[in-house]
Tab-separated table of C-alpha atoms in Angstrom:
chain	number	residue	atom	x	y	z
A	1	ARG	CA	-8.991	33.544	-44.094
A	2	LYS	CA	-8.647	31.568	-40.907
A	3	ARG	CA	-7.561	33.111	-37.646
A	4	ALA	CA	-6.929	31.572	-34.272
A	5	GLU	CA	-7.073	32.971	-30.782
A	6	VAL	CA	-4.920	31.269	-28.224
A	7	GLY	CA	-6.001	31.650	-24.594
A	8	MET	CA	-2.997	30.637	-22.558
A	9	SER	CA	-3.157	30.765	-18.823
A	10	SER	CA	-2.442	28.386	-16.016
A	11	ARG	CA	-4.396	28.047	-12.826
A	12	GLY	CA	-1.820	30.394	-11.341
A	13	GLY	CA	-2.849	33.003	-13.870
A	14	TRP	CA	0.166	33.139	-16.163
A	15	ALA	CA	-0.435	33.620	-19.837
A	16	ALA	CA	1.972	31.787	-22.079
A	17	ALA	CA	3.837	34.928	-22.562
A	18	ALA	CA	4.418	38.449	-23.481
A	19	LEU	CA	3.339	41.092	-25.974
A	20	CYS	CA	2.101	41.133	-29.413
A	21	LEU	CA	4.123	38.765	-31.566
A	22	GLY	CA	2.647	39.361	-34.959
A	23	LEU	CA	3.141	35.856	-36.330
A	24	LEU	CA	2.398	32.185	-36.227
A	25	VAL	CA	1.003	28.988	-34.734
A	26	LEU	CA	0.217	25.842	-36.593
A	27	ALA	CA	0.152	23.269	-33.811
A	28	GLY	CA	-3.297	21.905	-33.158
A	29	CYS	CA	-4.817	23.211	-36.408
A	30	ARG	CA	-6.771	20.784	-38.553
A	31	GLY	CA	-7.311	20.982	-42.289
A	32	ASP	CA	-10.716	20.525	-43.930
A	33	ASP	CA	-9.691	17.035	-45.054
A	34	GLY	CA	-9.048	15.932	-41.447
A	35	THR	CA	-5.327	15.351	-42.016
A	36	GLY	CA	-4.154	17.855	-39.441
A	37	ARG	CA	-2.626	19.973	-42.221
A	38	LEU	CA	-3.643	23.410	-43.366
A	39	ALA	CA	-3.683	24.417	-46.993
A	40	ASP	CA	-0.334	25.746	-48.189
A	41	GLY	CA	-0.062	29.471	-47.559
A	42	THR	CA	-2.743	29.594	-44.837
A	43	PRO	CA	-2.056	32.730	-42.758
A	44	VAL	CA	-0.871	31.968	-39.241
A	45	VAL	CA	-1.080	34.572	-36.465
A	46	LEU	CA	0.052	34.362	-32.849
A	47	ILE	CA	-0.873	37.102	-30.407
A	48	SER	CA	0.688	36.708	-27.009
A	49	ILE	CA	-0.362	38.824	-24.037
A	50	ASP	CA	1.731	38.599	-20.875
A	51	THR	CA	0.004	37.764	-17.599
A	52	LEU	CA	-3.505	37.794	-19.055
A	53	ARG	CA	-5.703	35.309	-17.246
A	54	SER	CA	-8.250	33.554	-19.428
A	55	ASP	CA	-10.801	33.627	-16.615
A	56	ARG	CA	-10.838	37.432	-16.946
A	57	LEU	CA	-11.999	37.416	-20.576
A	58	PRO	CA	-15.584	37.375	-21.889
A	59	ALA	CA	-14.621	34.573	-24.298
A	60	TYR	CA	-14.235	32.381	-21.208
A	61	GLY	CA	-17.383	33.634	-19.491
A	62	TYR	CA	-16.175	36.704	-17.573
A	63	GLY	CA	-18.592	39.624	-17.844
A	64	ALA	CA	-16.938	42.568	-16.076
A	65	VAL	CA	-14.874	43.796	-19.064
A	66	ASP	CA	-15.317	44.356	-22.782
A	67	THR	CA	-12.756	42.928	-25.215
A	68	PRO	CA	-14.314	43.442	-28.657
A	69	ALA	CA	-11.189	42.590	-30.689
A	70	ILE	CA	-10.533	39.367	-28.771
A	71	ASP	CA	-14.234	38.505	-28.975
A	72	GLU	CA	-14.147	38.980	-32.753
A	73	LEU	CA	-11.133	36.657	-33.009
A	74	ARG	CA	-13.036	34.161	-30.877
A	75	ARG	CA	-16.056	34.206	-33.186
A	76	ASP	CA	-13.850	33.614	-36.227
A	77	GLY	CA	-11.250	31.318	-34.700
A	78	ILE	CA	-10.513	28.477	-32.349
A	79	LEU	CA	-10.854	28.842	-28.581
A	80	TYR	CA	-8.473	26.687	-26.589
A	81	GLU	CA	-9.905	25.919	-23.179
A	82	ARG	CA	-6.859	24.156	-21.742
A	83	ALA	CA	-3.495	25.613	-22.621
A	84	TYR	CA	-0.839	26.017	-19.960
A	85	THR	CA	2.528	27.672	-19.823
A	86	PRO	CA	5.563	25.502	-19.087
A	87	ALA	CA	7.235	28.387	-17.229
A	88	PRO	CA	5.874	31.416	-15.347
A	89	LEU	CA	8.456	33.675	-17.031
A	90	THR	CA	8.148	35.509	-20.326
A	91	LEU	CA	11.314	34.467	-22.178
A	92	PRO	CA	11.339	30.759	-21.270
A	93	ALA	CA	7.600	30.523	-21.986
A	94	HIS	CA	8.014	32.122	-25.413
A	95	VAL	CA	10.977	29.927	-26.309
A	96	SER	CA	8.863	26.893	-25.355
A	97	LEU	CA	5.959	28.223	-27.415
A	98	LEU	CA	8.179	28.672	-30.479
A	99	THR	CA	10.236	25.472	-30.126
A	100	GLY	CA	7.743	23.014	-28.668
A	101	LEU	CA	10.311	22.143	-26.010
A	102	LEU	CA	10.313	22.501	-22.235
A	103	PRO	CA	12.932	24.783	-20.605
A	104	PRO	CA	15.305	21.934	-19.650
A	105	ALA	CA	15.438	20.909	-23.321
A	106	HIS	CA	15.890	24.376	-24.880
A	107	GLY	CA	18.045	25.687	-22.021
A	108	VAL	CA	16.303	29.036	-21.363
A	109	ARG	CA	15.310	29.029	-17.706
A	110	ASP	CA	14.942	32.718	-16.814
A	111	ASN	CA	14.234	36.111	-18.378
A	112	LEU	CA	17.793	37.380	-18.018
A	113	GLY	CA	21.137	35.742	-18.661
A	114	TYR	CA	19.888	33.137	-21.131
A	115	THR	CA	19.731	32.958	-24.906
A	116	VAL	CA	18.271	30.506	-27.388
A	117	ASP	CA	20.404	29.214	-30.234
A	118	GLY	CA	18.189	28.900	-33.310
A	119	GLY	CA	20.872	26.832	-35.025
A	120	ARG	CA	20.758	24.206	-32.299
A	121	THR	CA	17.092	24.608	-31.350
A	122	PRO	CA	15.006	25.546	-34.420
A	123	MET	CA	11.994	27.741	-33.753
A	124	LEU	CA	8.619	27.882	-35.463
A	125	GLN	CA	9.383	31.103	-37.342
A	126	GLN	CA	12.494	29.482	-38.850
A	127	ARG	CA	10.522	26.460	-40.024
A	128	LEU	CA	7.807	28.662	-41.495
A	129	ALA	CA	10.374	30.841	-43.285
A	130	GLU	CA	11.938	27.694	-44.762
A	131	ARG	CA	8.503	26.878	-46.193
A	132	GLY	CA	8.153	30.288	-47.824
A	133	TYR	CA	6.210	32.174	-45.166
A	134	ALA	CA	6.950	35.839	-44.552
A	135	THR	CA	7.651	36.012	-40.813
A	136	GLY	CA	7.502	39.104	-38.664
A	137	ALA	CA	7.155	40.175	-35.076
A	138	ALA	CA	7.125	43.254	-32.907
A	139	ILE	CA	7.697	42.986	-29.190
A	140	SER	CA	6.750	45.058	-26.181
A	141	ALA	CA	8.949	43.510	-23.503
A	142	PHE	CA	12.685	43.942	-22.954
A	143	VAL	CA	13.162	40.267	-22.151
A	144	LEU	CA	12.120	39.368	-25.734
A	145	ARG	CA	14.675	41.585	-27.461
A	146	GLY	CA	16.548	40.116	-30.410
A	147	ALA	CA	19.750	39.767	-28.370
A	148	THR	CA	18.143	36.763	-26.630
A	149	GLY	CA	18.092	34.878	-29.940
A	150	ILE	CA	14.309	34.641	-30.007
A	151	GLY	CA	14.150	36.921	-33.049
A	152	GLU	CA	16.221	34.528	-35.187
A	153	GLY	CA	14.347	33.465	-38.296
A	154	PHE	CA	12.003	36.428	-38.442
A	155	GLY	CA	12.276	38.440	-41.632
A	156	PHE	CA	11.034	41.454	-39.658
A	157	TYR	CA	11.670	41.841	-35.913
A	158	ASP	CA	11.047	45.169	-34.182
A	159	ASP	CA	12.479	45.249	-30.683
A	160	GLU	CA	13.207	48.971	-30.357
A	161	LEU	CA	12.055	49.845	-26.865
A	162	GLU	CA	12.440	53.088	-24.985
A	163	VAL	CA	13.266	53.417	-21.329
A	164	ALA	CA	10.313	54.935	-19.495
A	165	ALA	CA	10.127	56.407	-16.028
A	166	GLY	CA	10.151	53.652	-13.467
A	167	ARG	CA	12.352	50.941	-12.097
A	168	GLY	CA	13.315	47.499	-13.227
A	169	LEU	CA	12.420	45.737	-16.435
A	170	GLN	CA	8.939	47.261	-16.423
A	171	ALA	CA	10.586	50.580	-17.308
A	172	ILE	CA	11.821	49.073	-20.593
A	173	GLN	CA	8.682	48.213	-22.477
A	174	ARG	CA	6.300	49.439	-25.148
A	175	ALA	CA	2.530	49.760	-24.900
A	176	GLY	CA	0.489	47.393	-27.058
A	177	PRO	CA	-0.897	50.103	-29.367
A	178	ALA	CA	2.637	51.388	-30.043
A	179	THR	CA	3.799	47.851	-30.846
A	180	LEU	CA	0.894	47.441	-33.244
A	181	GLU	CA	1.858	50.654	-35.020
A	182	CYS	CA	5.423	49.337	-35.440
A	183	VAL	CA	4.276	46.089	-37.032
A	184	ARG	CA	1.320	47.467	-39.023
A	185	PRO	CA	3.376	48.402	-42.137
A	186	TRP	CA	4.858	44.911	-42.225
A	187	LEU	CA	1.410	43.336	-41.817
A	188	ARG	CA	0.095	45.339	-44.767
């Protein structure tokens, strides 16, 4: 079973987006025959962590923290040393990640007030589902709720978030371990 870890941060420190999307990513993968294709049915997993700087991870040489799960993915996956976000905002960055388009092309330019139309702008999960993949995701951030259109094409999409004490969008989120528990039955 192949797994891939995607380290996505810009020099400004933005990761290419938010949460724990329990799905995909085929771009940049190479098959054993050198064709750039993976064997049919190869599992694809995308884990996205908002505002995580790659230069603060042991996989990239930082020694002040321990990240055993990420380090295990690194040992058994592909480490991307240069991956940058096209937008320093969660929703536009995720739409770019899933469509392969920049914000001017897909039309999502901010976290609030924008939606993506999967009928007009197909996303990776839709293409994978068309090819027989089971697609699923669980999110931790309000700005990635299904109402934005980003959940279109997922067979399973858990965006049930509770309002916590606090102000602003940060009060509407779910901790990573809770998101994992939501998606774990689907993953099994």
